[in-house]
Short mmCIF file of C-alpha atoms and ligand atoms in Angstrom, two decimals:
data_model
loop_
_atom_site.label_atom_id
_atom_site.label_comp_id
_atom_site.label_asym_id
_atom_site.label_seq_id
_atom_site.Cartn_x
_atom_site.Cartn_y
_atom_site.Cartn_z
CA MET A 175 -114.41 26.32 -42.94
CA LEU A 176 -113.93 28.10 -39.61
CA LYS A 177 -116.00 31.19 -38.88
CA GLY A 178 -113.06 33.55 -39.44
CA GLN A 179 -112.21 32.01 -42.80
CA PHE A 180 -115.32 33.15 -44.68
CA PRO A 181 -114.56 36.09 -47.04
CA LEU A 182 -116.55 38.64 -45.03
CA GLU A 183 -115.66 41.71 -47.07
CA ARG A 184 -117.01 40.00 -50.20
CA PHE A 185 -120.10 38.90 -48.33
CA LYS A 186 -120.80 42.42 -47.02
CA ALA A 187 -120.86 43.77 -50.57
CA GLN A 188 -123.19 41.03 -51.76
CA LYS A 189 -126.98 41.10 -51.81
CA THR A 190 -128.31 38.41 -49.49
CA PRO A 191 -129.40 35.64 -49.35
CA PHE A 192 -126.95 33.66 -51.48
CA TYR A 193 -125.15 30.34 -51.57
CA TYR A 194 -121.43 30.36 -50.97
CA TYR A 195 -119.41 27.37 -52.18
CA ASP A 196 -115.97 26.52 -50.85
CA MET A 197 -114.46 25.16 -54.08
CA ALA A 198 -111.21 24.13 -52.37
CA LEU A 199 -113.19 21.81 -50.09
CA LEU A 200 -115.11 20.40 -53.06
CA GLU A 201 -111.83 19.73 -54.85
CA LYS A 202 -110.30 18.05 -51.79
CA THR A 203 -113.42 15.90 -51.45
CA LEU A 204 -113.26 14.79 -55.08
CA ASP A 205 -109.52 14.10 -54.80
CA LYS A 206 -110.20 11.95 -51.76
CA VAL A 207 -112.83 9.91 -53.64
CA ASN A 208 -110.50 9.54 -56.62
CA SER A 209 -107.57 8.53 -54.44
CA ILE A 210 -109.63 5.58 -53.16
CA VAL A 211 -111.42 4.46 -56.33
CA GLY A 212 -108.30 5.05 -58.42
CA ARG A 213 -106.92 1.93 -56.73
CA LEU A 214 -110.11 -0.06 -57.44
CA PRO A 215 -110.48 -0.39 -61.20
CA ASP A 216 -113.93 -2.04 -60.93
CA TYR A 217 -115.39 0.85 -58.90
CA LYS A 218 -117.02 3.74 -60.81
CA VAL A 219 -118.41 6.77 -59.04
CA HIS A 220 -121.25 8.84 -60.45
CA TYR A 221 -122.29 12.14 -58.96
CA ALA A 222 -126.04 12.41 -58.21
CA VAL A 223 -126.89 15.61 -60.06
CA LYS A 224 -130.09 16.12 -58.05
CA ALA A 225 -128.00 17.10 -55.03
CA ASN A 226 -126.78 20.26 -56.76
CA PHE A 227 -126.98 21.15 -60.44
CA ASN A 228 -125.30 24.56 -60.24
CA PRO A 229 -123.26 24.64 -63.50
CA VAL A 230 -120.03 25.71 -61.75
CA ILE A 231 -120.32 22.81 -59.31
CA LEU A 232 -121.19 20.37 -62.09
CA LYS A 233 -118.20 21.46 -64.18
CA ALA A 234 -115.85 21.08 -61.21
CA ILE A 235 -117.12 17.54 -60.63
CA ALA A 236 -117.07 16.59 -64.33
CA SER A 237 -113.47 17.82 -64.60
CA LYS A 238 -112.46 15.28 -61.94
CA GLY A 239 -113.67 12.40 -64.08
CA LEU A 240 -116.79 11.29 -62.20
CA GLY A 241 -119.85 10.07 -64.08
CA ALA A 242 -123.33 11.57 -63.59
CA ASP A 243 -126.47 10.02 -62.15
CA CYS A 244 -129.53 11.81 -63.56
CA VAL A 245 -133.26 11.59 -62.84
CA SER A 246 -134.73 13.72 -65.61
CA GLY A 247 -134.15 14.96 -69.12
CA GLY A 248 -133.23 18.33 -67.62
CA GLU A 249 -130.51 16.72 -65.52
CA ILE A 250 -129.17 14.80 -68.54
CA ARG A 251 -128.91 18.11 -70.45
CA ALA A 252 -127.26 19.86 -67.49
CA ALA A 253 -124.74 17.02 -67.15
CA LEU A 254 -123.88 17.04 -70.86
CA GLU A 255 -123.48 20.83 -70.85
CA ALA A 256 -121.14 20.61 -67.86
CA GLY A 257 -118.92 18.18 -69.74
CA PHE A 258 -119.91 14.78 -68.37
CA PRO A 259 -119.47 12.35 -71.29
CA ALA A 260 -122.71 10.60 -72.30
CA SER A 261 -120.89 7.31 -71.84
CA ARG A 262 -120.69 8.08 -68.08
CA ILE A 263 -124.33 9.15 -67.61
CA VAL A 264 -126.85 6.84 -65.95
CA TYR A 265 -130.53 7.67 -65.79
CA ALA A 266 -132.98 6.50 -63.07
CA GLY A 267 -136.52 7.56 -62.17
CA VAL A 268 -139.91 5.89 -61.83
CA GLY A 269 -141.63 8.12 -64.39
CA LYS A 270 -139.45 8.66 -67.44
CA SER A 271 -141.46 10.38 -70.17
CA ASP A 272 -141.24 9.38 -73.85
CA GLU A 273 -139.44 12.64 -74.60
CA GLU A 274 -136.86 11.97 -71.88
CA ILE A 275 -136.30 8.42 -73.13
CA VAL A 276 -135.71 9.73 -76.66
CA LEU A 277 -133.24 12.31 -75.29
CA GLY A 278 -131.35 9.60 -73.40
CA LEU A 279 -131.20 7.35 -76.46
CA ARG A 280 -130.15 10.08 -78.86
CA SER A 281 -127.49 11.35 -76.45
CA GLY A 282 -126.09 7.83 -76.11
CA ILE A 283 -126.19 7.67 -72.30
CA SER A 284 -124.65 4.58 -70.75
CA ARG A 285 -127.62 3.25 -68.82
CA PHE A 286 -131.35 3.42 -68.24
CA ASN A 287 -132.08 2.22 -64.71
CA VAL A 288 -135.50 0.75 -65.39
CA GLU A 289 -138.02 0.76 -62.55
CA SER A 290 -140.96 -1.30 -63.91
CA GLU A 291 -141.90 -3.81 -66.59
CA ALA A 292 -144.20 -1.20 -68.15
CA GLU A 293 -141.20 1.13 -68.51
CA LEU A 294 -139.12 -1.66 -70.08
CA ASP A 295 -141.83 -2.12 -72.73
CA VAL A 296 -141.89 1.59 -73.55
CA ILE A 297 -138.08 1.92 -73.70
CA ALA A 298 -137.90 -1.16 -75.96
CA ALA A 299 -140.56 0.24 -78.30
CA ILE A 300 -138.98 3.70 -78.49
CA ALA A 301 -135.49 2.24 -79.02
CA GLU A 302 -136.84 0.10 -81.83
CA SER A 303 -138.44 3.06 -83.57
CA GLU A 304 -135.18 5.03 -83.14
CA GLY A 305 -133.23 2.09 -84.61
CA VAL A 306 -130.96 1.76 -81.55
CA VAL A 307 -130.39 -0.66 -78.70
CA ALA A 308 -131.13 0.71 -75.23
CA PRO A 309 -128.72 -0.29 -72.44
CA VAL A 310 -130.86 -1.19 -69.41
CA SER A 311 -130.32 -2.18 -65.80
CA PHE A 312 -133.13 -3.01 -63.42
CA ARG A 313 -133.61 -1.06 -60.25
CA VAL A 314 -134.41 -3.54 -57.52
CA ASN A 315 -136.45 -2.57 -54.49
CA PRO A 316 -134.28 -4.21 -51.81
CA ASP A 317 -136.83 -3.71 -48.98
CA ILE A 318 -134.24 -2.35 -46.55
CA GLY A 319 -135.17 0.27 -43.97
CA ALA A 320 -132.14 2.53 -43.68
CA HIS A 321 -131.77 4.40 -40.38
CA THR A 322 -132.55 7.84 -41.71
CA HIS A 323 -135.48 10.25 -42.00
CA ALA A 324 -138.64 8.44 -43.21
CA ASN A 325 -139.01 10.82 -46.15
CA ILE A 326 -135.58 9.97 -47.53
CA THR A 327 -135.64 6.18 -47.34
CA THR A 328 -136.25 4.78 -50.77
CA GLY A 329 -135.52 1.08 -50.46
CA LEU A 330 -138.62 -0.08 -48.58
CA ALA A 331 -141.29 -2.31 -50.13
CA GLU A 332 -143.83 0.48 -49.51
CA ASN A 333 -141.78 3.01 -51.55
CA LYS A 334 -142.55 3.61 -55.22
CA PHE A 335 -139.01 2.82 -56.37
CA GLY A 336 -137.73 -0.25 -58.16
CA ILE A 337 -138.94 -3.72 -59.09
CA ASN A 338 -139.65 -6.32 -56.42
CA TYR A 339 -137.81 -9.62 -56.11
CA GLU A 340 -140.70 -11.72 -57.37
CA GLN A 341 -140.85 -9.89 -60.69
CA LEU A 342 -137.13 -9.56 -61.27
CA GLU A 343 -136.35 -12.86 -63.00
CA GLY A 344 -139.30 -12.35 -65.33
CA VAL A 345 -138.21 -8.88 -66.46
CA ILE A 346 -134.61 -9.99 -66.95
CA ARG A 347 -135.81 -12.86 -69.15
CA LYS A 348 -138.00 -10.45 -71.07
CA ALA A 349 -135.11 -7.99 -71.57
CA LEU A 350 -132.90 -10.82 -72.84
CA SER A 351 -135.56 -11.71 -75.39
CA LEU A 352 -135.90 -8.18 -76.79
CA SER A 353 -133.63 -7.11 -79.61
CA SER A 354 -133.91 -3.37 -78.91
CA VAL A 355 -132.61 -3.53 -75.35
CA ARG A 356 -129.34 -4.82 -73.91
CA TYR A 357 -129.49 -6.10 -70.33
CA CYS A 358 -126.54 -4.67 -68.37
CA GLY A 359 -127.11 -5.20 -64.66
CA LEU A 360 -128.86 -4.29 -61.44
CA HIS A 361 -129.36 -1.03 -59.59
CA PHE A 362 -130.10 -0.39 -55.90
CA HIS A 363 -130.49 2.62 -53.65
CA ILE A 364 -131.63 2.38 -50.01
CA GLY A 365 -131.91 6.00 -48.93
CA SER A 366 -129.95 9.09 -48.04
CA GLN A 367 -127.95 10.56 -45.09
CA ILE A 368 -126.93 7.08 -43.94
CA LEU A 369 -124.21 7.04 -41.29
CA ASP A 370 -124.64 3.52 -39.97
CA MET A 371 -122.46 1.30 -42.18
CA MET A 372 -124.57 -1.69 -41.11
CA ASP A 373 -127.27 -0.40 -43.48
CA PHE A 374 -124.83 -0.77 -46.37
CA VAL A 375 -123.77 -4.17 -45.04
CA ALA A 376 -127.47 -5.19 -45.19
CA LEU A 377 -127.56 -3.97 -48.80
CA CYS A 378 -124.44 -5.99 -49.67
CA ASN A 379 -126.00 -9.10 -48.12
CA ARG A 380 -129.18 -8.61 -50.16
CA ILE A 381 -127.13 -8.18 -53.33
CA ASN A 382 -125.08 -11.32 -52.57
CA THR A 383 -128.19 -13.43 -52.04
CA LEU A 384 -129.95 -12.07 -55.08
CA THR A 385 -127.05 -12.42 -57.49
CA LEU A 386 -126.44 -15.99 -56.31
CA LYS A 387 -130.09 -16.77 -56.98
CA LEU A 388 -129.87 -15.30 -60.47
CA ARG A 389 -126.73 -17.29 -61.26
CA MET A 390 -128.43 -20.45 -60.05
CA ALA A 391 -131.28 -19.71 -62.43
CA SER A 392 -128.65 -19.35 -65.20
CA LEU A 393 -129.38 -15.65 -65.58
CA PRO A 394 -126.68 -13.04 -66.13
CA VAL A 395 -126.04 -10.51 -63.36
CA GLY A 396 -124.11 -7.80 -65.20
CA ASP A 397 -122.77 -4.87 -63.23
CA ILE A 398 -124.04 -3.68 -59.86
CA ASN A 399 -125.00 -0.11 -59.04
CA VAL A 400 -125.33 0.30 -55.27
CA GLY A 401 -126.78 3.84 -55.43
CA GLY A 402 -125.75 6.59 -53.05
CA GLY A 403 -126.69 7.56 -49.52
CA LEU A 404 -123.49 8.19 -47.56
CA GLY A 405 -124.26 10.77 -44.87
CA ILE A 406 -122.30 13.71 -43.52
CA ASN A 407 -121.83 15.33 -40.09
CA TYR A 408 -124.36 18.19 -39.98
CA GLN A 409 -123.75 18.84 -36.27
CA HIS A 410 -120.06 19.67 -36.62
CA PRO A 411 -119.33 20.86 -40.16
CA ASN A 412 -115.70 21.72 -39.34
CA HIS A 413 -114.95 18.37 -37.78
CA LEU A 414 -114.19 15.91 -40.61
CA PRO A 415 -115.57 18.15 -43.38
CA ILE A 416 -114.86 15.31 -45.82
CA ALA A 417 -117.25 12.37 -45.41
CA ASP A 418 -115.83 9.03 -44.36
CA PHE A 419 -115.25 7.63 -47.85
CA ASP A 420 -112.56 5.20 -46.62
CA GLN A 421 -115.02 3.40 -44.37
CA TYR A 422 -117.80 3.60 -46.98
CA PHE A 423 -115.89 2.01 -49.86
CA ALA A 424 -114.21 -0.48 -47.50
CA THR A 425 -117.68 -1.66 -46.41
CA PHE A 426 -118.54 -2.65 -49.99
CA ARG A 427 -115.07 -4.14 -50.57
CA THR A 428 -115.48 -6.32 -47.51
CA HIS A 429 -119.08 -7.38 -47.86
CA LEU A 430 -119.94 -7.61 -51.56
CA ARG A 431 -119.32 -11.07 -52.96
CA LEU A 432 -119.31 -10.74 -56.72
CA PRO A 433 -117.51 -12.60 -59.47
CA GLN A 434 -114.13 -11.09 -60.28
CA GLY A 435 -114.34 -8.25 -62.75
CA THR A 436 -117.92 -7.23 -61.88
CA ALA A 437 -118.12 -3.44 -62.13
CA VAL A 438 -119.60 -1.73 -59.05
CA HIS A 439 -121.17 1.68 -59.58
CA PHE A 440 -121.86 4.30 -56.91
CA GLU A 441 -124.12 7.36 -57.08
CA LEU A 442 -123.03 9.82 -54.42
CA GLY A 443 -124.68 13.21 -54.02
CA ARG A 444 -124.78 14.64 -50.51
CA SER A 445 -121.38 13.37 -49.37
CA ILE A 446 -119.74 15.12 -52.32
CA VAL A 447 -121.39 18.54 -52.23
CA ALA A 448 -123.16 19.15 -48.89
CA PRO A 449 -120.15 20.25 -46.82
CA CYS A 450 -118.85 22.82 -49.34
CA GLY A 451 -122.03 24.95 -49.41
CA SER A 452 -123.38 27.52 -46.95
CA LEU A 453 -126.47 29.65 -47.27
CA ILE A 454 -125.53 33.20 -46.28
CA SER A 455 -128.28 35.46 -44.98
CA ARG A 456 -128.66 38.81 -43.19
CA VAL A 457 -130.52 39.33 -39.94
CA LEU A 458 -133.45 41.64 -40.64
CA TYR A 459 -134.98 41.91 -37.19
CA VAL A 460 -134.57 40.55 -33.71
CA LYS A 461 -137.92 40.17 -32.04
CA LYS A 462 -138.79 39.16 -28.50
CA GLY A 463 -141.99 37.10 -28.41
CA THR A 464 -143.89 36.09 -25.29
CA THR A 465 -141.83 33.00 -24.67
CA ARG A 466 -139.20 33.02 -27.39
CA GLN A 467 -136.75 35.28 -29.11
CA PHE A 468 -136.71 35.31 -32.91
CA ALA A 469 -133.91 36.12 -35.32
CA ILE A 470 -135.80 36.96 -38.52
CA ILE A 471 -133.46 36.57 -41.49
CA ASP A 472 -133.78 37.30 -45.20
CA ALA A 473 -133.37 33.66 -46.26
CA SER A 474 -136.35 31.36 -46.12
CA MET A 475 -137.59 27.88 -46.87
CA THR A 476 -137.59 28.89 -50.54
CA GLU A 477 -133.77 28.85 -50.56
CA LEU A 478 -133.36 25.88 -48.20
CA ILE A 479 -136.41 23.73 -47.58
CA ARG A 480 -134.72 20.87 -45.71
CA PRO A 481 -135.51 22.10 -42.15
CA ALA A 482 -139.18 22.69 -43.04
CA LEU A 483 -139.57 19.48 -45.03
CA TYR A 484 -137.55 16.99 -42.99
CA LYS A 485 -136.92 18.86 -39.72
CA ALA A 486 -133.31 18.63 -40.86
CA TYR A 487 -130.64 20.22 -38.70
CA HIS A 488 -128.21 22.74 -40.20
CA ARG A 489 -125.70 24.44 -37.95
CA ILE A 490 -126.08 28.25 -37.93
CA GLU A 491 -123.24 30.66 -37.18
CA ASN A 492 -123.22 34.43 -36.83
CA LEU A 493 -120.22 35.46 -38.92
CA THR A 494 -120.20 39.11 -37.82
CA SER A 495 -120.71 38.89 -34.05
CA ASP A 496 -118.45 37.87 -31.20
CA LEU A 497 -120.96 38.79 -28.51
CA PRO A 498 -122.03 36.14 -26.00
CA GLU A 499 -124.46 33.56 -27.32
CA GLN A 500 -128.20 33.93 -26.99
CA ILE A 501 -131.04 31.57 -27.79
CA TYR A 502 -133.08 32.26 -30.94
CA ASP A 503 -135.62 30.67 -33.18
CA VAL A 504 -134.10 31.46 -36.57
CA VAL A 505 -136.95 32.06 -38.99
CA GLY A 506 -137.51 33.33 -42.53
CA PRO A 507 -139.98 35.84 -43.95
CA VAL A 508 -142.25 33.42 -45.86
CA CYS A 509 -145.89 33.12 -44.80
CA GLU A 510 -145.69 29.58 -43.43
CA SER A 511 -145.27 28.59 -39.79
CA SER A 512 -142.82 25.95 -40.97
CA ASP A 513 -140.49 28.62 -42.37
CA VAL A 514 -138.08 27.93 -39.51
CA PHE A 515 -134.39 27.10 -39.89
CA LEU A 516 -133.71 26.19 -36.28
CA LYS A 517 -135.58 26.47 -32.99
CA GLY A 518 -133.71 27.26 -29.78
CA ALA A 519 -130.46 27.89 -31.63
CA SER A 520 -127.55 29.08 -29.54
CA ILE A 521 -125.87 31.80 -31.63
CA ASP A 522 -123.57 34.76 -30.95
CA GLU A 523 -125.87 37.68 -30.17
CA CYS A 524 -127.60 38.88 -33.33
CA ARG A 525 -128.13 42.48 -34.40
CA ARG A 526 -129.82 43.80 -37.53
CA GLY A 527 -127.45 43.44 -40.49
CA ASP A 528 -125.40 40.55 -39.06
CA LEU A 529 -124.47 37.85 -41.56
CA LEU A 530 -125.42 34.29 -40.68
CA ALA A 531 -124.03 31.15 -42.32
CA ILE A 532 -126.37 28.16 -42.52
CA ARG A 533 -123.86 25.37 -42.93
CA SER A 534 -123.69 22.09 -44.87
CA ALA A 535 -126.22 23.36 -47.38
CA GLY A 536 -124.42 22.38 -50.59
CA ALA A 537 -126.67 19.35 -51.19
CA TYR A 538 -130.44 19.58 -51.71
CA GLY A 539 -130.30 23.30 -50.94
CA GLU A 540 -130.05 25.34 -54.12
CA SER A 541 -131.38 22.39 -56.13
CA MET A 542 -134.64 22.35 -54.14
CA ALA A 543 -135.19 26.12 -54.15
CA SER A 544 -138.60 27.44 -55.14
CA ARG A 545 -140.20 30.73 -56.07
CA TYR A 546 -142.98 30.58 -53.48
CA ASN A 547 -144.18 34.06 -52.40
CA CYS A 548 -142.70 35.44 -55.68
CA ARG A 549 -139.24 35.20 -54.22
CA LYS A 550 -136.17 35.16 -56.47
CA LEU A 551 -134.18 31.99 -56.91
CA PRO A 552 -130.97 32.24 -54.86
CA GLU A 553 -127.73 33.47 -56.37
CA SER A 554 -124.43 31.76 -55.75
CA ILE A 555 -120.83 32.83 -55.31
CA PHE A 556 -117.69 30.74 -55.18
CA SER A 557 -114.46 30.80 -53.19
CA GLU A 558 -112.42 31.17 -56.37
N1 LIG B 765 -129.20 7.48 -56.46
C1 LIG B 765 -130.53 7.50 -56.40
C2 LIG B 765 -131.29 6.55 -57.20
C3 LIG B 765 -131.18 8.42 -55.56
O1 LIG B 765 -132.51 8.43 -55.50
C4 LIG B 765 -130.43 9.33 -54.78
C5 LIG B 765 -131.07 10.31 -53.92
C6 LIG B 765 -129.02 9.28 -54.89
C7 LIG B 765 -128.44 8.33 -55.74
C8 LIG B 765 -128.12 10.21 -54.13
O2 LIG B 765 -128.20 10.01 -52.77
P1 LIG B 765 -127.22 10.76 -51.75
O3 LIG B 765 -125.81 10.21 -51.95
O4 LIG B 765 -127.27 12.20 -52.02
O5 LIG B 765 -127.74 10.41 -50.42
N2 LIG B 765 -133.86 15.85 -50.64
C9 LIG B 765 -133.40 14.91 -49.63
C10 LIG B 765 -132.58 13.79 -50.21
C11 LIG B 765 -133.29 13.02 -51.30
C12 LIG B 765 -132.42 11.97 -51.92
C13 LIG B 765 -133.10 11.39 -53.11
N3 LIG B 765 -132.33 10.40 -53.78
C14 LIG B 765 -132.65 15.68 -48.56
O6 LIG B 765 -132.54 16.89 -48.67
O7 LIG B 765 -132.17 15.09 -47.59
#
């Protein structure tokens, strides 16, 4: 969305800070995904609810027929309330509690992505006492270092996620021997904000080798969930605002070697919702320090923690100024030195009351908000 296209009159009447979601862009993004996977009957896309669980966003995504990838009982409830059918909900997470397992079983979700043998034992026992059969896949730790921020890689041997190769055959055999679980397949996820398709090629190669090995050991493979991770262009949010889904799905089509009819599941979060969201904030003060100039705004790390946590870049635009650019450190009011959105940002000259848009904040923005410093959780408004 170009600077002039934001609904400024609405924004001026609104208490800041708040999230603004461009629902037309979200819809176009979902239509793009559907236009590709609609031609690939074995491909099923789930939306990773953790990226943004705002009910309006969830409903918009559910209405386009995607499934939901959840990591907690709370996310399963949110997905069901938004209209995702239980038969399209998958549930991952290294620490599923008994209560969450019961919720998943009673709701009839389609898959538990199991992350350890200990968890398999607990799910089997709970399913037995509930008198049901739990559908399980195993999350494999593929030991692949994706080229992304260290805190958002998840597929390395040192990470807590998944089951390692050595243990996999054993847990599959165990699952096959248990009457209260049904073995359904394998799950992978290598990390997030991945733009280098070679990382996904490496994942495909690992999956090809592993599934061949399982078949040679006369073990079933089931369906394959490749996780999420497709990145977006944070530098230039208006250039290609829809992530490169053509290249992404084509990479799996070209490199995965699976028996005909094998279902391939995807769990995309960021690439679906990041571009459509902006955090809108007012400039409170402009302050000249000894060496730097600060734009102090009313949003903080409690609304958007990504810059503080990952040094993540979000483009910042002054929506209400056309004055020549100046250099600012854009900071929030919270009592932490890391409450900084961007250092040395080149922005149209800021005055008190100007409205700034912090772009590409639709994923892991509102969903990671906190109440630190007794701040309120952010509100949200929508383009329609
Ligand atoms: N599936 C699994 C098992 C995951 O752990 C994740 C994200 C996804 C799918 C969705 O990945 P995506 O398509 O959004 O990359 N808070 C961080 C990102 C953490 C991602 C955690 N897992 C950030 O703000 O960058």
